[in-house]
XYZ file of N, CA and C in Angstrom:
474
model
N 108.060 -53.713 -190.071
C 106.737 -53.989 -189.510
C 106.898 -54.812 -188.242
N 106.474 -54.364 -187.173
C 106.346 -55.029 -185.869
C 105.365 -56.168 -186.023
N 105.873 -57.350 -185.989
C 104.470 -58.268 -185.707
C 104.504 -58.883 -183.944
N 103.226 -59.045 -183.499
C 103.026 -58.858 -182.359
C 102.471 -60.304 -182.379
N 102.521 -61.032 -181.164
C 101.917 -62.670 -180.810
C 101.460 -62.022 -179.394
N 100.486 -62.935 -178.780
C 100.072 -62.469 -177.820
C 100.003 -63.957 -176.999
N 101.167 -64.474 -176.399
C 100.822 -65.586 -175.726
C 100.384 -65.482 -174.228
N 99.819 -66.324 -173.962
C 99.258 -66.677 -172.769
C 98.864 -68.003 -171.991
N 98.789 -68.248 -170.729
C 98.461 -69.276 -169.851
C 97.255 -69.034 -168.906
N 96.142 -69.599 -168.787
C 94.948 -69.585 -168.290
C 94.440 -70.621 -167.482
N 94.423 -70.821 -166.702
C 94.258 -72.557 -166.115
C 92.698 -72.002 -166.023
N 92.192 -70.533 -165.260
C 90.854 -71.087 -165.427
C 90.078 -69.964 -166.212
N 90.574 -69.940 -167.182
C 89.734 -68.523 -168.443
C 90.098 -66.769 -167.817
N 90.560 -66.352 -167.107
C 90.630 -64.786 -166.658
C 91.138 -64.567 -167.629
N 92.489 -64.841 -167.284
C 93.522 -64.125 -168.393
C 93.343 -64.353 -169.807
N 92.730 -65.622 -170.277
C 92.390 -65.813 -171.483
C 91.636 -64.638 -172.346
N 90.582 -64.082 -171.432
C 89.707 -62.790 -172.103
C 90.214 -61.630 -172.376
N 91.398 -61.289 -171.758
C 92.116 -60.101 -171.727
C 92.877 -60.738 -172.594
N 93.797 -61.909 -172.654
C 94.526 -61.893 -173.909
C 93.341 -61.479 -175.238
N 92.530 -62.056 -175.344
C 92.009 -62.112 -176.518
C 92.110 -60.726 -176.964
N 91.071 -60.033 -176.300
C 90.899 -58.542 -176.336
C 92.435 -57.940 -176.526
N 93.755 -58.189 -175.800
C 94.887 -57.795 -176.272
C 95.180 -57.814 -177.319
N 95.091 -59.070 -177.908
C 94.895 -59.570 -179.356
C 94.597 -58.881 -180.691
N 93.488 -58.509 -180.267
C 92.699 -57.785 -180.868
C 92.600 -56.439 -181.261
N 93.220 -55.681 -180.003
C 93.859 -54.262 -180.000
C 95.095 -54.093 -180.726
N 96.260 -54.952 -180.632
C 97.063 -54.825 -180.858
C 97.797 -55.598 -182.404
N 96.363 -56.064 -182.594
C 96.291 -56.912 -183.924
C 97.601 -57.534 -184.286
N 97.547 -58.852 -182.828
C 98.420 -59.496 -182.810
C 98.037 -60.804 -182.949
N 98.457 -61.995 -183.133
C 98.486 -63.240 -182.973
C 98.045 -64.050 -181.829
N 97.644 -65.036 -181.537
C 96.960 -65.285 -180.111
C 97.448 -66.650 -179.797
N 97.932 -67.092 -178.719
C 98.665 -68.398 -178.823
C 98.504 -68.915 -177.410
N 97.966 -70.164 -176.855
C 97.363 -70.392 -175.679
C 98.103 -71.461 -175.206
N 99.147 -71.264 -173.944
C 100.113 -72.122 -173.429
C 99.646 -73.076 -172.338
N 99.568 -74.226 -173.150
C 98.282 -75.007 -172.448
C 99.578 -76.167 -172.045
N 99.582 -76.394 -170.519
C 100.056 -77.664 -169.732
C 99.471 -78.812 -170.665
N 101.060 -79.442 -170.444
C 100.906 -81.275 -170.722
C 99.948 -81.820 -169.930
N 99.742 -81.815 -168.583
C 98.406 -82.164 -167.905
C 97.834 -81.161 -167.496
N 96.421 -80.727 -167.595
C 96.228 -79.747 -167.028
C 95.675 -79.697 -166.046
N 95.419 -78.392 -165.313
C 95.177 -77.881 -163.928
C 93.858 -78.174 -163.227
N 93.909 -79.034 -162.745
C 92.234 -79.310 -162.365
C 91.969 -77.801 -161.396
N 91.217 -77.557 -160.309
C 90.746 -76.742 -159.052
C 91.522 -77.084 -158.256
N 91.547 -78.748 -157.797
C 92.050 -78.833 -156.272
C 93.740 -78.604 -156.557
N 93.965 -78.715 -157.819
C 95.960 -78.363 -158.544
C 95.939 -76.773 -158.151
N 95.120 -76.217 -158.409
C 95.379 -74.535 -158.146
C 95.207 -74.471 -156.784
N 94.564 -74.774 -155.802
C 94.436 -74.641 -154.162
C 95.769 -74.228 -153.769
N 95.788 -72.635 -153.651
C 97.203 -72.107 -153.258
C 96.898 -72.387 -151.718
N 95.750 -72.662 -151.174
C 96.023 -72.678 -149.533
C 96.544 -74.090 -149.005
N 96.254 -75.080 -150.089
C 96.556 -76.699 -149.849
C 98.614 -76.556 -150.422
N 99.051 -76.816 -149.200
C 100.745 -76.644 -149.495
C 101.078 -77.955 -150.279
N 99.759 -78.980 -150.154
C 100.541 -80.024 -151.186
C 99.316 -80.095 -152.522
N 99.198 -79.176 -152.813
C 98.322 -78.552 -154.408
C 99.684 -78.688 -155.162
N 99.463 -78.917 -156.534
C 100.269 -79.584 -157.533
C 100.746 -77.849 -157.469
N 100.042 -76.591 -157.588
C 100.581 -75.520 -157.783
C 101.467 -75.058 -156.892
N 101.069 -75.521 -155.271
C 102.099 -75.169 -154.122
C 103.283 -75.587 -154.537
N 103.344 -76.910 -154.910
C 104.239 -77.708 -154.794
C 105.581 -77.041 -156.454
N 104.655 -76.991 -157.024
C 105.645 -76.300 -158.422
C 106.258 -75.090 -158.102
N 105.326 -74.007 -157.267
C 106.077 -72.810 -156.698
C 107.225 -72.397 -155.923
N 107.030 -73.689 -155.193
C 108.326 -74.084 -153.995
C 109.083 -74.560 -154.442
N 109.175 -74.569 -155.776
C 110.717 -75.325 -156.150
C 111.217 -74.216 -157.325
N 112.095 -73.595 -157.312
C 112.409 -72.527 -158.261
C 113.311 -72.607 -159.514
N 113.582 -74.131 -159.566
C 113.907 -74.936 -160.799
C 112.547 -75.709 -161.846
N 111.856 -75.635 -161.133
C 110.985 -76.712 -161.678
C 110.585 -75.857 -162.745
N 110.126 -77.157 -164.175
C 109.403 -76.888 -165.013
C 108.028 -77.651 -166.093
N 107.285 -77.193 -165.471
C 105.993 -78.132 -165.774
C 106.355 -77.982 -167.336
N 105.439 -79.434 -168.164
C 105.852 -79.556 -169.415
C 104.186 -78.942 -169.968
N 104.750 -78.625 -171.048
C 103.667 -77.884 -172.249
C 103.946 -78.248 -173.553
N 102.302 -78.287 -173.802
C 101.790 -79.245 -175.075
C 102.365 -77.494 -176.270
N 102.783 -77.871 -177.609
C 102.993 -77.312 -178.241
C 103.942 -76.306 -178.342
N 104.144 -75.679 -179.843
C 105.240 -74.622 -179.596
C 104.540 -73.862 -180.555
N 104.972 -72.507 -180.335
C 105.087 -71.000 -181.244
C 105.395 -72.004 -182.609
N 104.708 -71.674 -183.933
C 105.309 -72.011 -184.872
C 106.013 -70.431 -185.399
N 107.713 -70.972 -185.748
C 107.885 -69.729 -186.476
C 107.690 -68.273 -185.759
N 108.637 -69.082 -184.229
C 108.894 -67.941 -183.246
C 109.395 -66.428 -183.869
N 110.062 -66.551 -184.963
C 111.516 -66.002 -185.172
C 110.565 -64.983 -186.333
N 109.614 -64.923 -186.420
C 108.513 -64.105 -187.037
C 108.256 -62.466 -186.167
N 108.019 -63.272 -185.007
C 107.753 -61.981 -184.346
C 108.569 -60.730 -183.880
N 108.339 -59.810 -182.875
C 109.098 -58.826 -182.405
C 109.194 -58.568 -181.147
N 107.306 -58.500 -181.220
C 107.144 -57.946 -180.065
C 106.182 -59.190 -179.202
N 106.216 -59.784 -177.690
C 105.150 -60.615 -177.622
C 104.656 -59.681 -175.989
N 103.534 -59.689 -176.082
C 102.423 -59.849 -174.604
C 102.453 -61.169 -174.674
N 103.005 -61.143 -173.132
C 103.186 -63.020 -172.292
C 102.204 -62.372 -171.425
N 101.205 -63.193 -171.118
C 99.801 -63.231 -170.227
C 99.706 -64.183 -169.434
N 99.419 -63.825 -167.985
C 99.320 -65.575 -167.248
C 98.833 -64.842 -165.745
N 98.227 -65.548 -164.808
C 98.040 -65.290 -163.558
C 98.767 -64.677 -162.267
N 98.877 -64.603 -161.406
C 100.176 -64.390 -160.646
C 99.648 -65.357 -160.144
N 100.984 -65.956 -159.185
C 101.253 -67.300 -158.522
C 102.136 -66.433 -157.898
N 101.621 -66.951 -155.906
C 103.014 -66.134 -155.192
C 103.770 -65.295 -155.487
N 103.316 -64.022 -155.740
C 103.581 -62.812 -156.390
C 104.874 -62.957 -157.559
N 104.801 -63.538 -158.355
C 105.348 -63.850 -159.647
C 104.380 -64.860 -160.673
N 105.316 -64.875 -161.912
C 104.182 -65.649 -162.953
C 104.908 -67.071 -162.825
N 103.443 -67.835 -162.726
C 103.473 -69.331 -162.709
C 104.720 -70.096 -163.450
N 105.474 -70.956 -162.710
C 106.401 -71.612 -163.515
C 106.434 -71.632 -164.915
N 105.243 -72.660 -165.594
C 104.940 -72.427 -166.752
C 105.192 -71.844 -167.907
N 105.509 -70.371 -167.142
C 105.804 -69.250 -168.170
C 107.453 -69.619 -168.544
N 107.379 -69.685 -167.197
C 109.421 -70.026 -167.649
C 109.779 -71.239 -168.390
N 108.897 -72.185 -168.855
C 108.881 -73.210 -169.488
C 108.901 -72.732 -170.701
N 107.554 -71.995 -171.212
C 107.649 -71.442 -172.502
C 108.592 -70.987 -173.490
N 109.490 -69.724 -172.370
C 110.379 -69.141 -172.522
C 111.322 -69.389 -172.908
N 112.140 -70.376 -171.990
C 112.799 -71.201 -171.713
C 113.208 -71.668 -173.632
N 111.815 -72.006 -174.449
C 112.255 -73.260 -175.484
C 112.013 -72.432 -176.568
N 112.757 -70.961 -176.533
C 113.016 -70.043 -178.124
C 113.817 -69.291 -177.468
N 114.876 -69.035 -178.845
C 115.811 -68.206 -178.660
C 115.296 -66.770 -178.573
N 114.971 -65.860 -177.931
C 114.541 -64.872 -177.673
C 115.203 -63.143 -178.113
N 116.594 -63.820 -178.383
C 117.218 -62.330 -178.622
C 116.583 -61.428 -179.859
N 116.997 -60.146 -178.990
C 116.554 -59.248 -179.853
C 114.824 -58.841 -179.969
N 114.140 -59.975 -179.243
C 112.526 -59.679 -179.232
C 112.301 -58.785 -177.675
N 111.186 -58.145 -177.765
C 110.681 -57.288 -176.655
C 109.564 -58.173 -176.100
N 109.633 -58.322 -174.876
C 108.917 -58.871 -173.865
C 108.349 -58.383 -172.840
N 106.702 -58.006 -173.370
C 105.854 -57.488 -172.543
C 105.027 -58.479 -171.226
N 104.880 -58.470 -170.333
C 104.333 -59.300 -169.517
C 102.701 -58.366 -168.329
N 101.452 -59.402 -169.105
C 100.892 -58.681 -168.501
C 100.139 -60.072 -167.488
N 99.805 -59.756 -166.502
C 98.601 -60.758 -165.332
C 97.958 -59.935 -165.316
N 96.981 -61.088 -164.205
C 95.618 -61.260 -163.737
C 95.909 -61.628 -162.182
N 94.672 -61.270 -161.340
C 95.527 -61.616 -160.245
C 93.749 -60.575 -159.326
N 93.150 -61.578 -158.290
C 92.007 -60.930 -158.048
C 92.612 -59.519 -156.845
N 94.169 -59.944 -156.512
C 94.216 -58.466 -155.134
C 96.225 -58.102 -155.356
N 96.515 -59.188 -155.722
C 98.310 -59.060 -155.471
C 98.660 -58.408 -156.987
N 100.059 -57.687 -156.929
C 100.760 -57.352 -157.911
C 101.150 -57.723 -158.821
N 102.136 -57.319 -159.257
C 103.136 -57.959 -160.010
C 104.552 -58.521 -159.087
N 104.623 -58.036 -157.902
C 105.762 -58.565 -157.227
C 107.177 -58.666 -157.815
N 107.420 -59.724 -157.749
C 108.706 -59.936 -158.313
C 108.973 -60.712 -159.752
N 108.104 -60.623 -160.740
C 107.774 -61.352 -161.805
C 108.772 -61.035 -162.305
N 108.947 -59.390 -162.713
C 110.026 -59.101 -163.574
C 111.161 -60.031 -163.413
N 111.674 -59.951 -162.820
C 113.224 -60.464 -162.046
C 113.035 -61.753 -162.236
N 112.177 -62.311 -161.738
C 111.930 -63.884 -161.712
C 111.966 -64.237 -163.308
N 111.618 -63.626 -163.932
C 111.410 -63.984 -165.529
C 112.957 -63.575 -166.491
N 113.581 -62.956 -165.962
C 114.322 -62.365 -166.790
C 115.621 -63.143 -167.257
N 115.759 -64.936 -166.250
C 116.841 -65.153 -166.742
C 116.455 -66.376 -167.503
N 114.843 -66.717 -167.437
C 113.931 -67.287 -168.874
C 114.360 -66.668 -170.276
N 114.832 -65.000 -170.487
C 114.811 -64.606 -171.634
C 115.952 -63.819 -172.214
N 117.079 -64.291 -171.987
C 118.053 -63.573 -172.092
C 118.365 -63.255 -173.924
N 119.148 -62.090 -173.547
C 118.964 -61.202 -175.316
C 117.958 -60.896 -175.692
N 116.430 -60.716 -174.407
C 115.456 -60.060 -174.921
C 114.953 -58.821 -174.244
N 114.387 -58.192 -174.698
C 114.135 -56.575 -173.763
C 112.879 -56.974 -173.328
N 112.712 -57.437 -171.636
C 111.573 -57.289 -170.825
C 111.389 -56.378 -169.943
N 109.905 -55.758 -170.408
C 109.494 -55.104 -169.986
C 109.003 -55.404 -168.821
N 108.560 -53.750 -168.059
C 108.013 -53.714 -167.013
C 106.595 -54.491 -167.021
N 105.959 -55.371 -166.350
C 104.691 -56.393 -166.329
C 103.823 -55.279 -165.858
N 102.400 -55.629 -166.255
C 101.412 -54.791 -165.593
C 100.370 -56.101 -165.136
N 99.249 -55.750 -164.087
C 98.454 -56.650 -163.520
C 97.070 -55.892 -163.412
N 96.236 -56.374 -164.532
C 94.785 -56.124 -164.405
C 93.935 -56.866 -163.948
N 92.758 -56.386 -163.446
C 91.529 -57.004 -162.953
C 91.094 -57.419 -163.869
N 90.244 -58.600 -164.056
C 89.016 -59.457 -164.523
C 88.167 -58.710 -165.558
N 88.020 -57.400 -165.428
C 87.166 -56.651 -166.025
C 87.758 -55.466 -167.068
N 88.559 -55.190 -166.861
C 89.472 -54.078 -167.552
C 88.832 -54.227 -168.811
N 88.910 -52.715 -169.078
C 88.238 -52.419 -170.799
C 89.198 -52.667 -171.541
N 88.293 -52.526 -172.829
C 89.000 -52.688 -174.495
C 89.900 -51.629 -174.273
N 89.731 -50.297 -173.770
C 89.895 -48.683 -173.875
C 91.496 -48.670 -173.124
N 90.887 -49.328 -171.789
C 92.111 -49.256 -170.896
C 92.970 -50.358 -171.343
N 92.697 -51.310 -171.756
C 94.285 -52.576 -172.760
C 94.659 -51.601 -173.944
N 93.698 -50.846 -174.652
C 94.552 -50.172 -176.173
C 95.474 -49.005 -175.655
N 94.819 -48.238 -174.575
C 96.150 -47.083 -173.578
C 97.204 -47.818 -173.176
N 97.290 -48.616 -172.505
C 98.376 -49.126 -172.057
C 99.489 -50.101 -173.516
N 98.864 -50.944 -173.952
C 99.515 -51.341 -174.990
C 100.006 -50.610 -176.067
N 99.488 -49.440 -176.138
C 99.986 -48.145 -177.025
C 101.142 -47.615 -176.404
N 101.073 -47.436 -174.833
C 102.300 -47.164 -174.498
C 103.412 -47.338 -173.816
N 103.246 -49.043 -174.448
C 104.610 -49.475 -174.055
C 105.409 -50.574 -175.386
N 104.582 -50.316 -176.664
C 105.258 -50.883 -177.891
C 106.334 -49.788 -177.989
């Protein structure tokens, strides 16, 4: 039996709704990777170069700290990692997550949010967060995306 978790990072609710709804389709687990401090507005100001987010992006070591862990990582199989794009990759953050479970052998789906940019270079950027795990190709939906269009796509890439 595949069991599925559906984690995610939201600083301001997008991605949160699509996880849920992922969740839900895929009648998985739902787990919300919430910063040790969190993200006010003027922290996300990607145009302000000294925004707490500029400043985390520009450094490609850095790792913001996060409240909680997966209980009983070693349960799952399969996870949807959910989070925004940041400078066409996923927010540090994610690599924090990652970073603090042994991952082998689990499949790693990665989906964003993102109001105009891609997926960029997420894949790559993420992949040495998860070593001994099979990550997948990331996909990047709009704000609005249906129930219809998350159960097509999540159907075909378990």
């Amino acid at each position: 039996m595949n069991k599925v978790l559906v984690a995610y990072f939201s600083p301001t609710g997008t991605t949160k709704q699509i996880a849920k709804t992922l969740a839900a389709v895929v009648d998985g687990d739902l787990y919300e990777i919430t910063p040790a401090q969190p993200y006010t507005d003027a922290d996300l100001d990607w145009t302000n170069p000294k925004s707490r987010s500029s400043i985390e992006m520009n450094d490609a070591a850095f790792r913001p700290a996060i409240t909680g862990k997966v209980q009983s990582m070693e349960q799952y199989d399969t996870i949807f990692l959910g989070f925004p794009i940041w400078w066409y990759i996923a927010p540090s953050i994610i690599n924090t997550f990652l970073e603090q479970y042994n991952l082998t052998g689990k499949t790693i789906i990665p989906f964003a949010t993102s109001g105009s940019s891609g997926m960029g270079k997420t894949d790559a950027a993420l992949q040495n967060s998860c070593p001994g795990a099979s990550l997948k190709d990331g996909k990047r939906f709009p704000a609005g995306v249906s129930e219809s269009e998350l159960k097509k796509w999540a159907n075909s890439v378990i």
